[in-house]
Amino acid sequence: MELGPIFRRLRTTAFCCIIGVSFVWTILFCVDLFIRWDNSDIAQRNLVVVLVIVNAITVVILPILLIVRFRAWLDAIRLIFLIFAHGATALAYTLWFPFVQCPNATSADQVAVCRVFSMFILIASWINPGLLLAYAICLAVAVNLYYRRGVSSPNSEMQDEEKNNDDANTLDTARRPSVLPIMTPPPMGAAPLMDRSSFSNSRVGSSEITTHVSHASRHLSIDIDDGLAAKTILCIYNERFASFIRTFV
């Protein structure tokens, strides 16, 4: 699905801004935890830790969205997850903010500083949800305009991919030669097949050749039998002549 070069540039710019803001907030929240670990209560520390985790996840997910192939529905699913994570954390911190406490603050200045840091965290927690929500609205508008230009349904992207795969499989099947020789068409310029008369003539010729070969083999077997009989008779006469000579000796 291609939404045009302008949308791609806006998408890359928005993601880079969100990644940069999330990275900065991750560092600042970690510094805040390190500096004010003893001057904040347990609820505030837990909420700040959750903010650090959510911003770190955002820094990891958005570059992946820039690298992989763009799909509107996958982009929407990941955006919904990020908006829900950032929005839920920011809402929880907002609801807790009126009850913020600075247990180790001993002076009014320390309490004021604690309040300023808490206000900073509150404002920072709502920046990323606002940016993500603005990008989600732009994505919805761009997809709507894309489908109004001539695409029939939102599922056309997956249908196009399936159609391309089917076309590729059909092309491979057409290029693959058949197993049976009779199913394979003759190449261009090949000699035509024999007609029925030539085929019958060839059958007659082959039958005549077979007849001559059978007669020749029969004569050969007769000659071989006559030769064996002559040799047998000669051997018998030789034995009788030898016995006759022995009687006189």
PDB file of C-alpha atoms in Angstrom:
ATOM      1  CA  MET A   1       0.000   0.000   0.000  1.00  0.00           C
ATOM      2  CA  GLU A   2       1.544   3.290  -1.150  1.00  0.00           C
ATOM      3  CA  LEU A   3       0.180   6.570   0.250  1.00  0.00           C
ATOM      4  CA  GLY A   4       2.511   8.859  -1.660  1.00  0.00           C
ATOM      5  CA  PRO A   5       5.889  10.472  -0.959  1.00  0.00           C
ATOM      6  CA  ILE A   6       4.396  13.376   1.014  1.00  0.00           C
ATOM      7  CA  PHE A   7       2.789  11.055   3.544  1.00  0.00           C
ATOM      8  CA  ARG A   8       6.002   9.019   3.840  1.00  0.00           C
ATOM      9  CA  ARG A   9       7.982  12.159   4.633  1.00  0.00           C
ATOM     10  CA  LEU A  10       5.418  13.312   7.182  1.00  0.00           C
ATOM     11  CA  ARG A  11       5.397   9.851   8.731  1.00  0.00           C
ATOM     12  CA  THR A  12       9.181   9.742   9.000  1.00  0.00           C
ATOM     13  CA  THR A  13       9.283  13.259  10.472  1.00  0.00           C
ATOM     14  CA  ALA A  14       6.559  12.475  13.023  1.00  0.00           C
ATOM     15  CA  PHE A  15       8.213   9.235  14.095  1.00  0.00           C
ATOM     16  CA  CYS A  16      11.612  10.912  14.447  1.00  0.00           C
ATOM     17  CA  CYS A  17      10.079  13.648  16.621  1.00  0.00           C
ATOM     18  CA  ILE A  18       8.294  11.116  18.829  1.00  0.00           C
ATOM     19  CA  ILE A  19      11.443   8.992  19.125  1.00  0.00           C
ATOM     20  CA  GLY A  20      13.506  12.044  20.093  1.00  0.00           C
ATOM     21  CA  VAL A  21      10.964  13.227  22.666  1.00  0.00           C
ATOM     22  CA  SER A  22      10.649   9.744  24.168  1.00  0.00           C
ATOM     23  CA  PHE A  23      14.423   9.399  24.390  1.00  0.00           C
ATOM     24  CA  VAL A  24      14.764  12.785  26.125  1.00  0.00           C
ATOM     25  CA  TRP A  25      11.928  11.994  28.542  1.00  0.00           C
ATOM     26  CA  THR A  26      13.502   8.644  29.382  1.00  0.00           C
ATOM     27  CA  ILE A  27      16.774  10.319  30.331  1.00  0.00           C
ATOM     28  CA  LEU A  28      15.099  13.140  32.296  1.00  0.00           C
ATOM     29  CA  PHE A  29      12.819  10.774  34.195  1.00  0.00           C
ATOM     30  CA  CYS A  30      15.806   8.631  35.138  1.00  0.00           C
ATOM     31  CA  VAL A  31      17.647  11.732  36.378  1.00  0.00           C
ATOM     32  CA  ASP A  32      14.565  12.789  38.333  1.00  0.00           C
ATOM     33  CA  LEU A  33      14.376   9.372  39.978  1.00  0.00           C
ATOM     34  CA  PHE A  34      18.055   9.514  40.870  1.00  0.00           C
ATOM     35  CA  ILE A  35      17.906  13.036  42.330  1.00  0.00           C
ATOM     36  CA  ARG A  36      14.546  12.901  44.094  1.00  0.00           C
ATOM     37  CA  TRP A  37      14.425   9.287  45.178  1.00  0.00           C
ATOM     38  CA  ASP A  38      14.348  10.272  48.855  1.00  0.00           C
ATOM     39  CA  ASN A  39      12.138  13.363  48.365  1.00  0.00           C
ATOM     40  CA  SER A  40       9.225  11.575  46.653  1.00  0.00           C
ATOM     41  CA  ASP A  41       6.706   9.061  47.869  1.00  0.00           C
ATOM     42  CA  ILE A  42       6.369   5.477  46.664  1.00  0.00           C
ATOM     43  CA  ALA A  43       3.400   6.139  44.347  1.00  0.00           C
ATOM     44  CA  GLN A  44       5.242   8.891  42.486  1.00  0.00           C
ATOM     45  CA  ARG A  45       8.362   6.763  42.096  1.00  0.00           C
ATOM     46  CA  ASN A  46       6.326   3.873  40.702  1.00  0.00           C
ATOM     47  CA  LEU A  47       4.546   6.121  38.211  1.00  0.00           C
ATOM     48  CA  VAL A  48       7.819   7.635  37.030  1.00  0.00           C
ATOM     49  CA  VAL A  49       9.298   4.143  36.577  1.00  0.00           C
ATOM     50  CA  VAL A  50       6.284   3.202  34.436  1.00  0.00           C
ATOM     51  CA  LEU A  51       6.802   6.366  32.365  1.00  0.00           C
ATOM     52  CA  VAL A  52      10.443   5.412  31.814  1.00  0.00           C
ATOM     53  CA  ILE A  53       9.447   1.923  30.625  1.00  0.00           C
ATOM     54  CA  VAL A  54       6.727   3.212  28.272  1.00  0.00           C
ATOM     55  CA  ASN A  55       9.032   5.790  26.678  1.00  0.00           C
ATOM     56  CA  ALA A  56      11.782   3.191  26.277  1.00  0.00           C
ATOM     57  CA  ILE A  57       9.339   0.855  24.502  1.00  0.00           C
ATOM     58  CA  THR A  58       8.355   3.724  22.193  1.00  0.00           C
ATOM     59  CA  VAL A  59      12.011   4.340  21.325  1.00  0.00           C
ATOM     60  CA  VAL A  60      12.295   0.677  20.280  1.00  0.00           C
ATOM     61  CA  ILE A  61       8.979   0.190  18.427  1.00  0.00           C
ATOM     62  CA  LEU A  62       8.908   3.294  16.219  1.00  0.00           C
ATOM     63  CA  PRO A  63      12.248   2.624  14.449  1.00  0.00           C
ATOM     64  CA  ILE A  64      10.955  -0.862  13.644  1.00  0.00           C
ATOM     65  CA  LEU A  65       7.892   0.710  12.025  1.00  0.00           C
ATOM     66  CA  LEU A  66      10.190   2.848   9.880  1.00  0.00           C
ATOM     67  CA  ILE A  67      12.286  -0.126   8.765  1.00  0.00           C
ATOM     68  CA  VAL A  68       9.640  -2.735   7.936  1.00  0.00           C
ATOM     69  CA  ARG A  69       7.253  -2.522   4.992  1.00  0.00           C
ATOM     70  CA  PHE A  70       4.382  -0.117   5.579  1.00  0.00           C
ATOM     71  CA  ARG A  71       0.974  -1.673   6.187  1.00  0.00           C
ATOM     72  CA  ALA A  72      -1.820   0.569   7.384  1.00  0.00           C
ATOM     73  CA  TRP A  73      -3.500  -1.975   9.642  1.00  0.00           C
ATOM     74  CA  LEU A  74      -0.214  -2.993  11.325  1.00  0.00           C
ATOM     75  CA  ASP A  75       0.655   0.668  11.824  1.00  0.00           C
ATOM     76  CA  ALA A  76      -2.767   1.243  13.361  1.00  0.00           C
ATOM     77  CA  ILE A  77      -2.423  -1.699  15.773  1.00  0.00           C
ATOM     78  CA  ARG A  78       0.965  -0.548  17.048  1.00  0.00           C
ATOM     79  CA  LEU A  79      -0.232   3.034  17.333  1.00  0.00           C
ATOM     80  CA  ILE A  80      -3.259   1.964  19.355  1.00  0.00           C
ATOM     81  CA  PHE A  81      -0.972   0.066  21.721  1.00  0.00           C
ATOM     82  CA  LEU A  82       1.361   3.045  22.176  1.00  0.00           C
ATOM     83  CA  ILE A  83      -1.495   5.537  22.592  1.00  0.00           C
ATOM     84  CA  PHE A  84      -3.130   3.307  25.190  1.00  0.00           C
ATOM     85  CA  ALA A  85       0.141   2.834  27.113  1.00  0.00           C
ATOM     86  CA  HIS A  86       1.084   6.526  27.123  1.00  0.00           C
ATOM     87  CA  GLY A  87      -2.477   7.731  27.720  1.00  0.00           C
ATOM     88  CA  ALA A  88      -3.134   5.332  30.602  1.00  0.00           C
ATOM     89  CA  THR A  89       0.133   6.276  32.333  1.00  0.00           C
ATOM     90  CA  ALA A  90      -0.443  10.013  31.837  1.00  0.00           C
ATOM     91  CA  LEU A  91      -4.023   9.711  33.079  1.00  0.00           C
ATOM     92  CA  ALA A  92      -2.906   7.823  36.174  1.00  0.00           C
ATOM     93  CA  TYR A  93      -0.276  10.465  36.940  1.00  0.00           C
ATOM     94  CA  THR A  94      -2.844  13.239  36.366  1.00  0.00           C
ATOM     95  CA  LEU A  95      -5.295  11.649  38.781  1.00  0.00           C
ATOM     96  CA  TRP A  96      -2.564  11.234  41.377  1.00  0.00           C
ATOM     97  CA  PHE A  97      -1.126  14.779  40.952  1.00  0.00           C
ATOM     98  CA  PRO A  98      -3.510  16.561  43.414  1.00  0.00           C
ATOM     99  CA  PHE A  99      -2.324  14.184  46.131  1.00  0.00           C
ATOM    100  CA  VAL A 100       1.397  14.634  45.495  1.00  0.00           C
ATOM    101  CA  GLN A 101       3.507  14.691  48.629  1.00  0.00           C
ATOM    102  CA  CYS A 102       7.094  15.612  49.404  1.00  0.00           C
ATOM    103  CA  PRO A 103       7.775  13.714  52.635  1.00  0.00           C
ATOM    104  CA  ASN A 104      11.373  14.854  53.188  1.00  0.00           C
ATOM    105  CA  ALA A 105      10.829  18.539  52.300  1.00  0.00           C
ATOM    106  CA  THR A 106      11.534  20.660  55.377  1.00  0.00           C
ATOM    107  CA  SER A 107      11.092  24.121  53.912  1.00  0.00           C
ATOM    108  CA  ALA A 108       8.722  25.927  51.606  1.00  0.00           C
ATOM    109  CA  ASP A 109      11.391  26.146  48.899  1.00  0.00           C
ATOM    110  CA  GLN A 110      11.874  22.385  48.863  1.00  0.00           C
ATOM    111  CA  VAL A 111       8.133  21.868  48.641  1.00  0.00           C
ATOM    112  CA  ALA A 112       7.954  24.346  45.732  1.00  0.00           C
ATOM    113  CA  VAL A 113      10.792  22.567  43.919  1.00  0.00           C
ATOM    114  CA  CYS A 114       9.050  19.241  44.471  1.00  0.00           C
ATOM    115  CA  ARG A 115       5.836  20.692  43.041  1.00  0.00           C
ATOM    116  CA  VAL A 116       7.666  22.081  40.013  1.00  0.00           C
ATOM    117  CA  PHE A 117       9.231  18.693  39.239  1.00  0.00           C
ATOM    118  CA  SER A 118       5.852  17.000  39.603  1.00  0.00           C
ATOM    119  CA  MET A 119       4.263  19.562  37.266  1.00  0.00           C
ATOM    120  CA  PHE A 120       7.065  19.019  34.743  1.00  0.00           C
ATOM    121  CA  ILE A 121       6.440  15.254  34.807  1.00  0.00           C
ATOM    122  CA  LEU A 122       2.706  15.834  34.369  1.00  0.00           C
ATOM    123  CA  ILE A 123       3.189  18.027  31.281  1.00  0.00           C
ATOM    124  CA  ALA A 124       5.809  15.730  29.788  1.00  0.00           C
ATOM    125  CA  SER A 125       3.605  12.666  30.206  1.00  0.00           C
ATOM    126  CA  TRP A 126       0.948  14.139  27.873  1.00  0.00           C
ATOM    127  CA  ILE A 127       3.240  15.221  25.007  1.00  0.00           C
ATOM    128  CA  ASN A 128       3.787  11.805  23.455  1.00  0.00           C
ATOM    129  CA  PRO A 129       0.111  10.778  23.606  1.00  0.00           C
ATOM    130  CA  GLY A 130      -0.755  14.028  21.807  1.00  0.00           C
ATOM    131  CA  LEU A 131       1.835  13.408  19.076  1.00  0.00           C
ATOM    132  CA  LEU A 132       0.765   9.799  18.612  1.00  0.00           C
ATOM    133  CA  LEU A 133      -2.894  10.773  18.464  1.00  0.00           C
ATOM    134  CA  ALA A 134      -2.167  13.470  15.862  1.00  0.00           C
ATOM    135  CA  TYR A 135      -0.291  10.968  13.696  1.00  0.00           C
ATOM    136  CA  ALA A 136      -3.125   8.433  14.070  1.00  0.00           C
ATOM    137  CA  ILE A 137      -5.618  11.027  12.811  1.00  0.00           C
ATOM    138  CA  CYS A 138      -3.375  11.848   9.833  1.00  0.00           C
ATOM    139  CA  LEU A 139      -3.023   8.135   9.066  1.00  0.00           C
ATOM    140  CA  ALA A 140      -6.800   7.638   9.143  1.00  0.00           C
ATOM    141  CA  VAL A 141      -7.348  10.610   6.816  1.00  0.00           C
ATOM    142  CA  ALA A 142      -4.647   9.434   4.381  1.00  0.00           C
ATOM    143  CA  VAL A 143      -6.012   5.882   4.251  1.00  0.00           C
ATOM    144  CA  ASN A 144      -9.549   7.185   3.730  1.00  0.00           C
ATOM    145  CA  LEU A 145      -8.424   9.363   0.828  1.00  0.00           C
ATOM    146  CA  TYR A 146      -6.459   6.469  -0.626  1.00  0.00           C
ATOM    147  CA  TYR A 147      -9.486   4.175  -0.657  1.00  0.00           C
ATOM    148  CA  ARG A 148     -11.720   6.884  -2.100  1.00  0.00           C
ATOM    149  CA  ARG A 149      -9.430   7.244  -5.114  1.00  0.00           C
ATOM    150  CA  GLY A 150     -10.423   3.856  -6.487  1.00  0.00           C
ATOM    151  CA  VAL A 151      -9.663   1.055  -4.088  1.00  0.00           C
ATOM    152  CA  SER A 152     -12.752  -1.030  -3.488  1.00  0.00           C
ATOM    153  CA  SER A 153     -12.283  -2.223   0.087  1.00  0.00           C
ATOM    154  CA  PRO A 154      -9.787  -1.989   2.973  1.00  0.00           C
ATOM    155  CA  ASN A 155      -8.867  -5.651   2.440  1.00  0.00           C
ATOM    156  CA  SER A 156      -7.632  -4.981  -1.093  1.00  0.00           C
ATOM    157  CA  GLU A 157      -4.002  -4.887   0.028  1.00  0.00           C
ATOM    158  CA  MET A 158      -4.076  -8.465   1.298  1.00  0.00           C
ATOM    159  CA  GLN A 159      -6.107  -9.526  -1.742  1.00  0.00           C
ATOM    160  CA  ASP A 160      -3.505  -7.974  -4.055  1.00  0.00           C
ATOM    161  CA  GLU A 161      -0.729  -9.864  -2.279  1.00  0.00           C
ATOM    162  CA  GLU A 162      -2.629 -13.154  -2.602  1.00  0.00           C
ATOM    163  CA  LYS A 163      -3.300 -12.425  -6.295  1.00  0.00           C
ATOM    164  CA  ASN A 164       0.386 -11.736  -6.927  1.00  0.00           C
ATOM    165  CA  ASN A 165       1.324 -15.010  -5.221  1.00  0.00           C
ATOM    166  CA  ASP A 166      -1.249 -16.934  -7.292  1.00  0.00           C
ATOM    167  CA  ASP A 167       0.022 -15.336 -10.518  1.00  0.00           C
ATOM    168  CA  ALA A 168       3.589 -16.279  -9.632  1.00  0.00           C
ATOM    169  CA  ASN A 169       2.584 -19.892  -8.925  1.00  0.00           C
ATOM    170  CA  THR A 170       0.628 -20.075 -12.195  1.00  0.00           C
ATOM    171  CA  LEU A 171       3.599 -18.734 -14.148  1.00  0.00           C
ATOM    172  CA  ASP A 172       5.928 -21.288 -12.561  1.00  0.00           C
ATOM    173  CA  THR A 173       3.494 -24.089 -13.384  1.00  0.00           C
ATOM    174  CA  ALA A 174       3.211 -22.933 -17.001  1.00  0.00           C
ATOM    175  CA  ARG A 175       6.980 -22.796 -17.402  1.00  0.00           C
ATOM    176  CA  ARG A 176       7.515 -26.235 -15.868  1.00  0.00           C
ATOM    177  CA  PRO A 177       7.672 -28.992 -18.561  1.00  0.00           C
ATOM    178  CA  SER A 178       5.138 -31.807 -18.453  1.00  0.00           C
ATOM    179  CA  VAL A 179       6.094 -35.245 -17.181  1.00  0.00           C
ATOM    180  CA  LEU A 180       4.334 -37.038 -20.062  1.00  0.00           C
ATOM    181  CA  PRO A 181       5.904 -36.487 -23.495  1.00  0.00           C
ATOM    182  CA  ILE A 182       2.505 -36.495 -25.174  1.00  0.00           C
ATOM    183  CA  MET A 183       1.431 -33.515 -23.046  1.00  0.00           C
ATOM    184  CA  THR A 184       4.398 -31.422 -24.170  1.00  0.00           C
ATOM    185  CA  PRO A 185       3.751 -29.462 -27.392  1.00  0.00           C
ATOM    186  CA  PRO A 186       6.340 -29.824 -30.168  1.00  0.00           C
ATOM    187  CA  PRO A 187       8.867 -27.008 -30.519  1.00  0.00           C
ATOM    188  CA  MET A 188       8.717 -24.434 -33.263  1.00  0.00           C
ATOM    189  CA  GLY A 189      10.085 -25.702 -36.580  1.00  0.00           C
ATOM    190  CA  ALA A 190       9.935 -29.366 -35.569  1.00  0.00           C
ATOM    191  CA  ALA A 191       9.128 -32.013 -38.189  1.00  0.00           C
ATOM    192  CA  PRO A 192       5.461 -33.051 -38.322  1.00  0.00           C
ATOM    193  CA  LEU A 193       4.351 -36.389 -37.020  1.00  0.00           C
ATOM    194  CA  MET A 194       3.858 -39.360 -39.390  1.00  0.00           C
ATOM    195  CA  ASP A 195       0.465 -39.726 -40.963  1.00  0.00           C
ATOM    196  CA  ARG A 196      -1.625 -42.891 -40.860  1.00  0.00           C
ATOM    197  CA  SER A 197      -0.445 -44.284 -44.241  1.00  0.00           C
ATOM    198  CA  SER A 198       3.241 -43.948 -43.414  1.00  0.00           C
ATOM    199  CA  PHE A 199       2.596 -45.501 -40.024  1.00  0.00           C
ATOM    200  CA  SER A 200       0.831 -48.498 -41.666  1.00  0.00           C
ATOM    201  CA  ASN A 201       3.681 -48.861 -44.202  1.00  0.00           C
ATOM    202  CA  SER A 202       6.185 -48.909 -41.414  1.00  0.00           C
ATOM    203  CA  ARG A 203       4.157 -51.587 -39.654  1.00  0.00           C
ATOM    204  CA  VAL A 204       4.105 -53.722 -42.863  1.00  0.00           C
ATOM    205  CA  GLY A 205       7.841 -53.302 -43.312  1.00  0.00           C
ATOM    206  CA  SER A 206       8.558 -54.272 -39.753  1.00  0.00           C
ATOM    207  CA  SER A 207       6.363 -57.409 -40.060  1.00  0.00           C
ATOM    208  CA  GLU A 208       8.254 -58.493 -43.220  1.00  0.00           C
ATOM    209  CA  ILE A 209      11.577 -58.026 -41.478  1.00  0.00           C
ATOM    210  CA  THR A 210      10.335 -60.107 -38.556  1.00  0.00           C
ATOM    211  CA  THR A 211       9.235 -62.913 -40.948  1.00  0.00           C
ATOM    212  CA  HIS A 212      12.642 -63.047 -42.695  1.00  0.00           C
ATOM    213  CA  VAL A 213      14.449 -63.148 -39.393  1.00  0.00           C
ATOM    214  CA  SER A 214      12.278 -66.022 -38.145  1.00  0.00           C
ATOM    215  CA  HIS A 215      12.893 -68.066 -41.367  1.00  0.00           C
ATOM    216  CA  ALA A 216      16.625 -67.487 -41.171  1.00  0.00           C
ATOM    217  CA  SER A 217      16.755 -68.574 -37.561  1.00  0.00           C
ATOM    218  CA  ARG A 218      14.746 -71.718 -38.412  1.00  0.00           C
ATOM    219  CA  HIS A 219      17.189 -72.710 -41.222  1.00  0.00           C
ATOM    220  CA  LEU A 220      20.090 -72.081 -38.924  1.00  0.00           C
ATOM    221  CA  SER A 221      18.633 -74.354 -36.263  1.00  0.00           C
ATOM    222  CA  ILE A 222      18.058 -77.118 -38.882  1.00  0.00           C
ATOM    223  CA  ASP A 223      21.678 -76.874 -40.067  1.00  0.00           C
ATOM    224  CA  ILE A 224      22.917 -77.078 -36.503  1.00  0.00           C
ATOM    225  CA  ASP A 225      20.797 -80.215 -35.840  1.00  0.00           C
ATOM    226  CA  ASP A 226      22.119 -81.950 -39.031  1.00  0.00           C
ATOM    227  CA  GLY A 227      25.695 -81.256 -38.032  1.00  0.00           C
ATOM    228  CA  LEU A 228      25.192 -82.766 -34.583  1.00  0.00           C
ATOM    229  CA  ALA A 229      23.620 -85.927 -36.063  1.00  0.00           C
ATOM    230  CA  ALA A 230      26.547 -86.410 -38.478  1.00  0.00           C
ATOM    231  CA  LYS A 231      29.051 -86.074 -35.676  1.00  0.00           C
ATOM    232  CA  THR A 232      27.148 -88.645 -33.597  1.00  0.00           C
ATOM    233  CA  ILE A 233      27.069 -91.214 -36.442  1.00  0.00           C
ATOM    234  CA  LEU A 234      30.786 -90.711 -37.091  1.00  0.00           C
ATOM    235  CA  CYS A 235      31.589 -91.372 -33.447  1.00  0.00           C
ATOM    236  CA  ILE A 236      29.531 -94.589 -33.465  1.00  0.00           C
ATOM    237  CA  TYR A 237      31.347 -95.893 -36.592  1.00  0.00           C
ATOM    238  CA  ASN A 238      34.712 -95.086 -35.067  1.00  0.00           C
ATOM    239  CA  GLU A 239      33.890 -97.063 -31.933  1.00  0.00           C
ATOM    240  CA  ARG A 240      32.713-100.110 -33.947  1.00  0.00           C
ATOM    241  CA  PHE A 241      35.821-100.011 -36.149  1.00  0.00           C
ATOM    242  CA  ALA A 242      38.052 -99.869 -33.086  1.00  0.00           C
ATOM    243  CA  SER A 243      36.307-102.883 -31.484  1.00  0.00           C
ATOM    244  CA  PHE A 244      36.635-104.845 -34.747  1.00  0.00           C
ATOM    245  CA  ILE A 245      40.394-104.211 -34.834  1.00  0.00           C
ATOM    246  CA  ARG A 246      40.753-105.348 -31.224  1.00  0.00           C
ATOM    247  CA  THR A 247      39.210-108.751 -32.005  1.00  0.00           C
ATOM    248  CA  PHE A 248      41.986-109.577 -34.503  1.00  0.00           C
ATOM    249  CA  VAL A 249      44.752-108.259 -32.350  1.00  0.00           C
TER     250      VAL A 249
END
